[in-house]
mmCIF file of C-alpha atoms in Angstrom:
data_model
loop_
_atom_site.group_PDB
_atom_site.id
_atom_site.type_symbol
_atom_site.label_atom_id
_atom_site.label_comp_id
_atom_site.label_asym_id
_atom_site.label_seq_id
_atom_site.Cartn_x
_atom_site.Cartn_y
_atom_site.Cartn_z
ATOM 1 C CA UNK A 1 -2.011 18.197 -1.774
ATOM 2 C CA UNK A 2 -5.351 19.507 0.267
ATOM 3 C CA UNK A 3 -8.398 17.032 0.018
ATOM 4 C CA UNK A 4 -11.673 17.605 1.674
ATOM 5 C CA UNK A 5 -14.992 16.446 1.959
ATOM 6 C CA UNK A 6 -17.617 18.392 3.553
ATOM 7 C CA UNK A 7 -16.187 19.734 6.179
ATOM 8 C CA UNK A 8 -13.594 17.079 7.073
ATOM 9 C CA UNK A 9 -9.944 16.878 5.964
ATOM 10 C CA UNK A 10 -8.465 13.708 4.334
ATOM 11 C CA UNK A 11 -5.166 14.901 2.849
ATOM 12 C CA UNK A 12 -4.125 17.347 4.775
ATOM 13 C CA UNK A 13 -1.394 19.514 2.907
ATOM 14 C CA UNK A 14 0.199 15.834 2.199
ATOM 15 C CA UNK A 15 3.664 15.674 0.332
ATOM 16 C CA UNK A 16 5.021 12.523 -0.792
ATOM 17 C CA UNK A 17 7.444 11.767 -3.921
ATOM 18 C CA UNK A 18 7.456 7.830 -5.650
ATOM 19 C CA UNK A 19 10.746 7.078 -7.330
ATOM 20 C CA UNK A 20 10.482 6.125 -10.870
ATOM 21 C CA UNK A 21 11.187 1.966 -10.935
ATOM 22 C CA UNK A 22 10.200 1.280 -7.067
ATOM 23 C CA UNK A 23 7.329 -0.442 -5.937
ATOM 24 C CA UNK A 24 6.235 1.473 -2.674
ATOM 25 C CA UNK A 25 3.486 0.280 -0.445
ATOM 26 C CA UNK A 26 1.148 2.766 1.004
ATOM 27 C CA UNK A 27 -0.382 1.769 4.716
ATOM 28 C CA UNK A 28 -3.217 3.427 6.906
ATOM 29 C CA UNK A 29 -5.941 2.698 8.567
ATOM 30 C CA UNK A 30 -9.470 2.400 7.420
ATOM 31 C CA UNK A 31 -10.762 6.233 6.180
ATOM 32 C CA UNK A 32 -7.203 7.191 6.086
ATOM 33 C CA UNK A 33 -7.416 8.760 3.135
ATOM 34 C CA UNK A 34 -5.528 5.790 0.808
ATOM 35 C CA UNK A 35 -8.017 5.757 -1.720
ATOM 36 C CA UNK A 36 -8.363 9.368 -1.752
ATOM 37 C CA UNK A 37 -4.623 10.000 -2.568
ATOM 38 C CA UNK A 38 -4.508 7.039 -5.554
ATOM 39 C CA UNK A 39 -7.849 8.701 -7.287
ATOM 40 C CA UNK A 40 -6.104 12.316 -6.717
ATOM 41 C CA UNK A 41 -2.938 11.005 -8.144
ATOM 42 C CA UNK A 42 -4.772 9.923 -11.300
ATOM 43 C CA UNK A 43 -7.118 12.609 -12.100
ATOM 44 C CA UNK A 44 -10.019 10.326 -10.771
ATOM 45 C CA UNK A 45 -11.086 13.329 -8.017
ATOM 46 C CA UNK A 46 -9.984 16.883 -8.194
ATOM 47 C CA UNK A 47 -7.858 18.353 -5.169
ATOM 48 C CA UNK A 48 -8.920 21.308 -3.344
ATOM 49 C CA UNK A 49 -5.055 23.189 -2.996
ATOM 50 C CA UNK A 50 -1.791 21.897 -4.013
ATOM 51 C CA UNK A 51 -0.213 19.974 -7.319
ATOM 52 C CA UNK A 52 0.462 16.351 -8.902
ATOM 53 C CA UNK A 53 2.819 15.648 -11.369
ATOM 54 C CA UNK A 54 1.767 11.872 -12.557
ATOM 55 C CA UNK A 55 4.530 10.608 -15.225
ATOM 56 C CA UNK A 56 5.228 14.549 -16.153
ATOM 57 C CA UNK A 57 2.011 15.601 -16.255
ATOM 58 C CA UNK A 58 -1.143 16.836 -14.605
ATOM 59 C CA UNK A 59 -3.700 14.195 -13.782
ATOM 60 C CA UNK A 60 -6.272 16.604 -14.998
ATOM 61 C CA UNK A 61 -4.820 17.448 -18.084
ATOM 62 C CA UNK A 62 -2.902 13.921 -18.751
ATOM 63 C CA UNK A 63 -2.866 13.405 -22.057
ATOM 64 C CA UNK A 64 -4.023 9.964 -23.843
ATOM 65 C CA UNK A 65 -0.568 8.613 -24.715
ATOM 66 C CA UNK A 66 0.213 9.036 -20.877
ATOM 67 C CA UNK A 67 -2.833 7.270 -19.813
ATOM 68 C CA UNK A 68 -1.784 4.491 -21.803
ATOM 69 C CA UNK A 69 1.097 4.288 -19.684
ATOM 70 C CA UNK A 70 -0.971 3.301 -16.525
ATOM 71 C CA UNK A 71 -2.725 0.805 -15.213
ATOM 72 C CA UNK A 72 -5.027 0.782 -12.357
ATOM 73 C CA UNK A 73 -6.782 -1.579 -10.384
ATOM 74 C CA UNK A 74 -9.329 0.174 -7.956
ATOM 75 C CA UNK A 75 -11.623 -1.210 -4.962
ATOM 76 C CA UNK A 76 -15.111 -2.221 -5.684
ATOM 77 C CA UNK A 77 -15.646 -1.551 -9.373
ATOM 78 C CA UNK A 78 -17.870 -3.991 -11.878
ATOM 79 C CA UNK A 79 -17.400 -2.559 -15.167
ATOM 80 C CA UNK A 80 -20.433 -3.651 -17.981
ATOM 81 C CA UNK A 81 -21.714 -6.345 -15.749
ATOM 82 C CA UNK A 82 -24.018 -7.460 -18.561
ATOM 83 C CA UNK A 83 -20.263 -8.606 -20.685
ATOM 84 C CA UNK A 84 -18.724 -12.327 -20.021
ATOM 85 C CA UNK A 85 -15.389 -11.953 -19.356
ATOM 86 C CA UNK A 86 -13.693 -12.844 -22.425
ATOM 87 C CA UNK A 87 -15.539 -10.084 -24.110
ATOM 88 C CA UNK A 88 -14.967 -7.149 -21.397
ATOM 89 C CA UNK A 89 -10.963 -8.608 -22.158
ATOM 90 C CA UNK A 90 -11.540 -8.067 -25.923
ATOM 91 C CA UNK A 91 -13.381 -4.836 -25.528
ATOM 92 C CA UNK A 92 -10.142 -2.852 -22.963
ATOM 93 C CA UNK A 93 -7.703 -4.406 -25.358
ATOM 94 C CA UNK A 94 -9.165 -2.523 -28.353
ATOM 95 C CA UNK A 95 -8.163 1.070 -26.590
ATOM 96 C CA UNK A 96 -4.493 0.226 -26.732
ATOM 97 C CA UNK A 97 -2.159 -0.122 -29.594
ATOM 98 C CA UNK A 98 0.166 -2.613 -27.538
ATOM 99 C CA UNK A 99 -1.787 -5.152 -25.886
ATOM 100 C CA UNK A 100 0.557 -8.381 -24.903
ATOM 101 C CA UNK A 101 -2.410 -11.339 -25.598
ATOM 102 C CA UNK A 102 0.623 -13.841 -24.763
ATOM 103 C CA UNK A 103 0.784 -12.737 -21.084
ATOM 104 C CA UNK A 104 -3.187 -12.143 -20.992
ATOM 105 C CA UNK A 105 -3.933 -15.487 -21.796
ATOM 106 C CA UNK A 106 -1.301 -16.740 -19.601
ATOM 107 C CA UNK A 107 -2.804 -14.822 -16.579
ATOM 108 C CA UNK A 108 -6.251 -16.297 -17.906
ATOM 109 C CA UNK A 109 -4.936 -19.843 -17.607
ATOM 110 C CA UNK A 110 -2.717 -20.119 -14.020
ATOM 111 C CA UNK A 111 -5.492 -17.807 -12.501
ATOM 112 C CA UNK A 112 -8.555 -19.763 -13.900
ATOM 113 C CA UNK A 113 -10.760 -17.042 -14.970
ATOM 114 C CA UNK A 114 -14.034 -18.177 -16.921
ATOM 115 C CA UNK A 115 -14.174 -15.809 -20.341
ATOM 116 C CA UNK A 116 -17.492 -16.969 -20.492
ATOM 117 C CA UNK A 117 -19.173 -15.780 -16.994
ATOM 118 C CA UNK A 118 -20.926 -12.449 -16.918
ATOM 119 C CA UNK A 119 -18.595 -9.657 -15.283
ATOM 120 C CA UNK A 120 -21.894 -9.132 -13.281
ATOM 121 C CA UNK A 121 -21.535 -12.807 -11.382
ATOM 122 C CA UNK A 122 -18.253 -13.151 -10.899
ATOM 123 C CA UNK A 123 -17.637 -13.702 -7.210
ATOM 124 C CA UNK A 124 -15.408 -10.517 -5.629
ATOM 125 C CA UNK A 125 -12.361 -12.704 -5.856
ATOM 126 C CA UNK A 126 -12.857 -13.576 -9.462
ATOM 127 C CA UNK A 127 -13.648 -10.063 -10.169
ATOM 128 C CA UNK A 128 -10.225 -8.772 -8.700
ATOM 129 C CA UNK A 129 -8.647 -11.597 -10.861
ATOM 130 C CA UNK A 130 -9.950 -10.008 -14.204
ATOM 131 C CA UNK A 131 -9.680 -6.600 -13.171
ATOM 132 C CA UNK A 132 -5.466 -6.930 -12.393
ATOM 133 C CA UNK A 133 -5.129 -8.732 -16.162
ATOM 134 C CA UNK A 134 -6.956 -5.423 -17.553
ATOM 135 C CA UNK A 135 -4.523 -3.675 -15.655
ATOM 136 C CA UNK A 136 -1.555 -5.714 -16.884
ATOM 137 C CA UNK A 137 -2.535 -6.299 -20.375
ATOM 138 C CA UNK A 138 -1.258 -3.425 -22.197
ATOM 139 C CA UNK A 139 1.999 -3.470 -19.988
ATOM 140 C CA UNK A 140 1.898 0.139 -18.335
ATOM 141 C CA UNK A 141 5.030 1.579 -16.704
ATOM 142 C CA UNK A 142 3.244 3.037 -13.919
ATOM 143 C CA UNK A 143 0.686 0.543 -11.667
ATOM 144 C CA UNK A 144 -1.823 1.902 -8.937
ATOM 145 C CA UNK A 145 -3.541 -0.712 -7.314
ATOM 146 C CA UNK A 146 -5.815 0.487 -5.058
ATOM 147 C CA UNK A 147 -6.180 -3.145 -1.984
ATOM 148 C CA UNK A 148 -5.446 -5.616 -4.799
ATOM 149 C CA UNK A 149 -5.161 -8.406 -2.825
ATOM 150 C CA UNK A 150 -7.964 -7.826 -0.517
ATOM 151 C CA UNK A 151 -10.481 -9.939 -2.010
ATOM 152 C CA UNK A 152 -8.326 -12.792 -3.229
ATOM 153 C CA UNK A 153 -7.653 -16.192 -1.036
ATOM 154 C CA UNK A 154 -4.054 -17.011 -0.058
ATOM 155 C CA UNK A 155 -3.207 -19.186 -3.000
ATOM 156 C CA UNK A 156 -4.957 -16.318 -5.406
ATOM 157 C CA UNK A 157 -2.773 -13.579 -3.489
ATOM 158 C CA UNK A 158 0.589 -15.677 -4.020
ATOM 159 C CA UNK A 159 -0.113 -15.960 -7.305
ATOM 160 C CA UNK A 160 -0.650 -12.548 -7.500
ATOM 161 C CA UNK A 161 2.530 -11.791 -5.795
ATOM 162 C CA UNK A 162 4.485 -13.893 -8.104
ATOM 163 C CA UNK A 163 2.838 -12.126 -10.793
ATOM 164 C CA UNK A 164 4.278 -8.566 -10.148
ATOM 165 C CA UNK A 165 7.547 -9.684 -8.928
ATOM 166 C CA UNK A 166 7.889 -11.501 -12.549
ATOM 167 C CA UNK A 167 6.596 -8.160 -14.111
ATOM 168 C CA UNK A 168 9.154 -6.042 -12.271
ATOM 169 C CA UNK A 169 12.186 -8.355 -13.435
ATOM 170 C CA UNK A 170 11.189 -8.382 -17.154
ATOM 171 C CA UNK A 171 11.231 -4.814 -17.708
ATOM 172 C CA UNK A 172 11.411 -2.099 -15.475
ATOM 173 C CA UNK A 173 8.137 -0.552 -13.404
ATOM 174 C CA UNK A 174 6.675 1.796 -10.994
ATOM 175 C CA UNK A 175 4.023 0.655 -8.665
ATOM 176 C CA UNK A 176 1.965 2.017 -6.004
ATOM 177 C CA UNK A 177 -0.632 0.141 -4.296
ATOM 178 C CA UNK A 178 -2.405 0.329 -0.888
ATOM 179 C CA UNK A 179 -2.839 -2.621 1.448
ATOM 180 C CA UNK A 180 -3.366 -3.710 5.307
ATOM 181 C CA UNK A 181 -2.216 -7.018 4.882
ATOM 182 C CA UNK A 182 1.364 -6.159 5.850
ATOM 183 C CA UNK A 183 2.765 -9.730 4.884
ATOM 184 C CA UNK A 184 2.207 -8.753 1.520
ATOM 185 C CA UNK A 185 3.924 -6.001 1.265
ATOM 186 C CA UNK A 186 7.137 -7.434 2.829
ATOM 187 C CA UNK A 187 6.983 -9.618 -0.191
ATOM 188 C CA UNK A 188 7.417 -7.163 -2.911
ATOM 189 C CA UNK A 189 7.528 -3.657 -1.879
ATOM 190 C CA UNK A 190 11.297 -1.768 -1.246
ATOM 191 C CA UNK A 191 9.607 1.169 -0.138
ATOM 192 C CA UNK A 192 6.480 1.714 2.456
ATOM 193 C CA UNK A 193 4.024 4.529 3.513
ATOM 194 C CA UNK A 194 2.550 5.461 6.466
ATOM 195 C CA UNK A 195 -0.358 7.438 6.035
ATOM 196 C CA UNK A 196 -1.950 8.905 8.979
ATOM 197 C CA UNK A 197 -4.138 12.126 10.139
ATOM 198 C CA UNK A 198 -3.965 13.323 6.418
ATOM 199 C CA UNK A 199 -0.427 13.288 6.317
ATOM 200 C CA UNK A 200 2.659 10.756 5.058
ATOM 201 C CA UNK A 201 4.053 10.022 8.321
ATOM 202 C CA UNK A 202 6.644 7.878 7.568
ATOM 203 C CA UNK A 203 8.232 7.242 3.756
ATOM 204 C CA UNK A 204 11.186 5.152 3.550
ATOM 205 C CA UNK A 205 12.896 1.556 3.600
ATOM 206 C CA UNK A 206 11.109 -1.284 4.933
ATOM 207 C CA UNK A 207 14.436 -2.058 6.753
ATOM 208 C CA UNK A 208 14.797 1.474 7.761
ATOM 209 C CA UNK A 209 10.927 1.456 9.584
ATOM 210 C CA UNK A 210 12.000 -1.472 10.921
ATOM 211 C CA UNK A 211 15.486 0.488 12.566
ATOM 212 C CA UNK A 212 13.048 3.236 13.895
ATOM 213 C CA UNK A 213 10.471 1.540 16.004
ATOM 214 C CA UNK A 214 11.896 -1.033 18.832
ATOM 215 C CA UNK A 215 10.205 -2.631 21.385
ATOM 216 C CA UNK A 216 11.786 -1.903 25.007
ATOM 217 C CA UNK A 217 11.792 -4.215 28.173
ATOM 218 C CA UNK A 218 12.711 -2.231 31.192
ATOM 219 C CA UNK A 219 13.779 -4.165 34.273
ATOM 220 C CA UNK A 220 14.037 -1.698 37.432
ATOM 221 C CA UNK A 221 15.699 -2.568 40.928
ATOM 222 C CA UNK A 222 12.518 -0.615 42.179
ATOM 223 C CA UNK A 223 9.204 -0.480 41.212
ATOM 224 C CA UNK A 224 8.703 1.649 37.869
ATOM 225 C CA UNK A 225 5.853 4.729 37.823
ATOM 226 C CA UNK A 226 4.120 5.942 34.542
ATOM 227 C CA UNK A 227 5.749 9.106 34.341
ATOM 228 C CA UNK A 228 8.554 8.714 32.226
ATOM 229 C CA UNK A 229 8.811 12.049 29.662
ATOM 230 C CA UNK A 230 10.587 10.256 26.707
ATOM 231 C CA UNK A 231 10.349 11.569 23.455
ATOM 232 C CA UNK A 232 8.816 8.968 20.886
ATOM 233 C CA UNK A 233 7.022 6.554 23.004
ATOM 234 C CA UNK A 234 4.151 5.143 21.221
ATOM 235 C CA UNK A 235 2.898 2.669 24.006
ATOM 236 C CA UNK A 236 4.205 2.012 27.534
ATOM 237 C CA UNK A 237 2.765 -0.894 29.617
ATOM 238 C CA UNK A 238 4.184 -0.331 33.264
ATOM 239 C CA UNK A 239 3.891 -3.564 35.994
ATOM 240 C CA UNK A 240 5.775 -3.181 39.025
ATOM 241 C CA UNK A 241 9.228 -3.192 38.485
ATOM 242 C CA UNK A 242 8.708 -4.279 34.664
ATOM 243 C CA UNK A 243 7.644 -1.512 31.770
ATOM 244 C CA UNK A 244 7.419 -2.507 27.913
ATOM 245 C CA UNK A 245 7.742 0.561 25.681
ATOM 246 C CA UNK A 246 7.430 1.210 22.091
ATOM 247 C CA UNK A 247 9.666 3.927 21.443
ATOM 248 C CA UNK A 248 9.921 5.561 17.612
ATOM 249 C CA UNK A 249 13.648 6.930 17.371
ATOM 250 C CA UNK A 250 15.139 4.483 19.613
ATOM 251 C CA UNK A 251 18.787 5.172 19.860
ATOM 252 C CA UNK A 252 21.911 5.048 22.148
ATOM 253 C CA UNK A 253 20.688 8.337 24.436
ATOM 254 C CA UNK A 254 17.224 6.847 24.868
ATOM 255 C CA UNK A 255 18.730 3.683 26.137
ATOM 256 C CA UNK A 256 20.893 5.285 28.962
ATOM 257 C CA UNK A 257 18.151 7.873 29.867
ATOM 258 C CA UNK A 258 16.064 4.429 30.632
ATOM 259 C CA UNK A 259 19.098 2.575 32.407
ATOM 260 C CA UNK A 260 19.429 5.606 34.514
ATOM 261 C CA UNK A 261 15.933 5.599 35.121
ATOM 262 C CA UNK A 262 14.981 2.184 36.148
ATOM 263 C CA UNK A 263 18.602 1.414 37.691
ATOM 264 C CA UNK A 264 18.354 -2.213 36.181
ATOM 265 C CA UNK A 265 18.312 -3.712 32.630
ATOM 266 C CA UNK A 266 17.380 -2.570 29.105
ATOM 267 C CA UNK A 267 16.452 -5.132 26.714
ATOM 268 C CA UNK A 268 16.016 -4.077 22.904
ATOM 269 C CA UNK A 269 13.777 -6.081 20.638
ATOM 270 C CA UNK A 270 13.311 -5.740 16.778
ATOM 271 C CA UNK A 271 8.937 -5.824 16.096
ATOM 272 C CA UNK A 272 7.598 -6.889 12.377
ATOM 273 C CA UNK A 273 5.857 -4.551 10.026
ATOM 274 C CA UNK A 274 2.560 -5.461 11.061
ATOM 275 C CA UNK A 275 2.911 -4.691 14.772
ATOM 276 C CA UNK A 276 5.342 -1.572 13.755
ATOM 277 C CA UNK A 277 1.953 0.011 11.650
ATOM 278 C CA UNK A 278 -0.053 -1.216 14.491
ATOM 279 C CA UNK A 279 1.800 0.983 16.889
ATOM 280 C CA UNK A 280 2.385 4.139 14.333
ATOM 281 C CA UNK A 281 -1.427 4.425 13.929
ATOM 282 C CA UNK A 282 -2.557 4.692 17.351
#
């Protein structure tokens, strides 16, 4: 998939595949292009070269039964501000023939939503709160959830949490959401997403991200220069005899290479997903 705007490229011939019943969380920096690839993926902005398959079909030409399928949660939407909130619950639930008022009112209840405010004041948190039961109501197979958590306090986001991990157990579930808050992800996600200059630059396990970016502590008999041509590096502090790498592809050549270099010690450390995307997206 090709995405531009203007004159400046967002997805840049971007491939990525998400497995049917895995929840996969998709990272990147602000103006990454996140947003872009969830609306592309569900017919929500056309693409300028490429193809999407979404559930067997073509976003663009998705029929209703597949829409039905789906729910989505996206970033900064109001809908019918002049409804309360019971009544904007009422009104989605009338598009779909299965609507599950048992878990809706449930959701209503631990998350303490007032049916009786205007959609247009609800504060951002509250707002996120409805919008994931409209997403949830109608129990879709397939959820995009475009930063759901981003507006939410802690105890709102755990409840959250707790939320999808009980959908996913019920019955089964694809979901694909975008986040920075990396914590979150390491809850529920088995799969994450890099997504950087356009492009999905890393797609896999969280414990397999985790195996490919280590933190290095290099302790030379002599002092250490800045020179070092090692394939992979994605930061290098250098101190006198002392140099702290982040190397992508660590492995067992890499490690004598830097024993042979420095003559002294090579300490391995393991980083969390947080500082891993931190040093990917440099």
């Amino acid at each position: 998939v090709t995405k531009s705007y203007a004159q400046r490229v967002v997805l840049d011939d971007l491939s990525v595949e998400i497995p049917e019943g895995s929840v996969v969380g998709l990272l990147g920096k602000n103006g990454a292009g996140k947003t872009t690839l969830l609306k592309c993926v569900l017919g929500l902005l056309r693409i300028d070269r490429g193809g999407i398959n979404t559930m067997g079909e073509g976003p663009w030409t998705m029929r209703d039964v597949v829409k039905a399928r789906i729910g989505y949660v996206p970033q900064g939407y109001r809908p019918y501000p002049w409804l309360q909130a019971g009544r904007l619950i009422e009104y989605t639930a009338s598009f779909y023939p299965h609507w599950n008022n048992v878990l809706v009112s449930k959701l209503v209840h631990d998350w303490e939503v007032d049916l009786s405010s205007r959609v247009g004041v609800l504060s951002e948190g509250e707002l996120q709160k409805l919008l994931i039961i409209l997403a949830l109501g109608h129990e879709p197979e397939l959820l995009v959830f475009d930063e759901p958590v981003a507006s939410l306090d802690p105890a709102a986001r755990r409840q959250f949490l707790r939320t999808v991990l009980d959908v996913l157990t019920q019955r089964a579930v694809t979901v694909f959401f975008s986040t920075h808050i990396t914590s979150d992800l390491e809850r529920v996600a088995d799969t994450v997403g890099v997504l950087k200059k356009g492009r999905i630059d890393f797609f896999g396990g969280l414990d397999e991200l985790k195996e490919v970016v280590k933190r290095v502590k290099v302790r030379g008999k002599k002092p250490l220069t800045d020179d070092l041509k090692l394939e992979g590096v994605l930061g290098r502090q250098v101190s006198g005899g002392e140099a702290v790498l982040t190397i992508r592809g660590f492995n067992a050549e890499k490690h004598r290479t830097l024993e042979k270099y420095s003559g002294g010690t090579v300490e391995v450390e393991d980083l969390n997903l947080e500082e891993i995307f931190l040093e990917i997206s440099r």
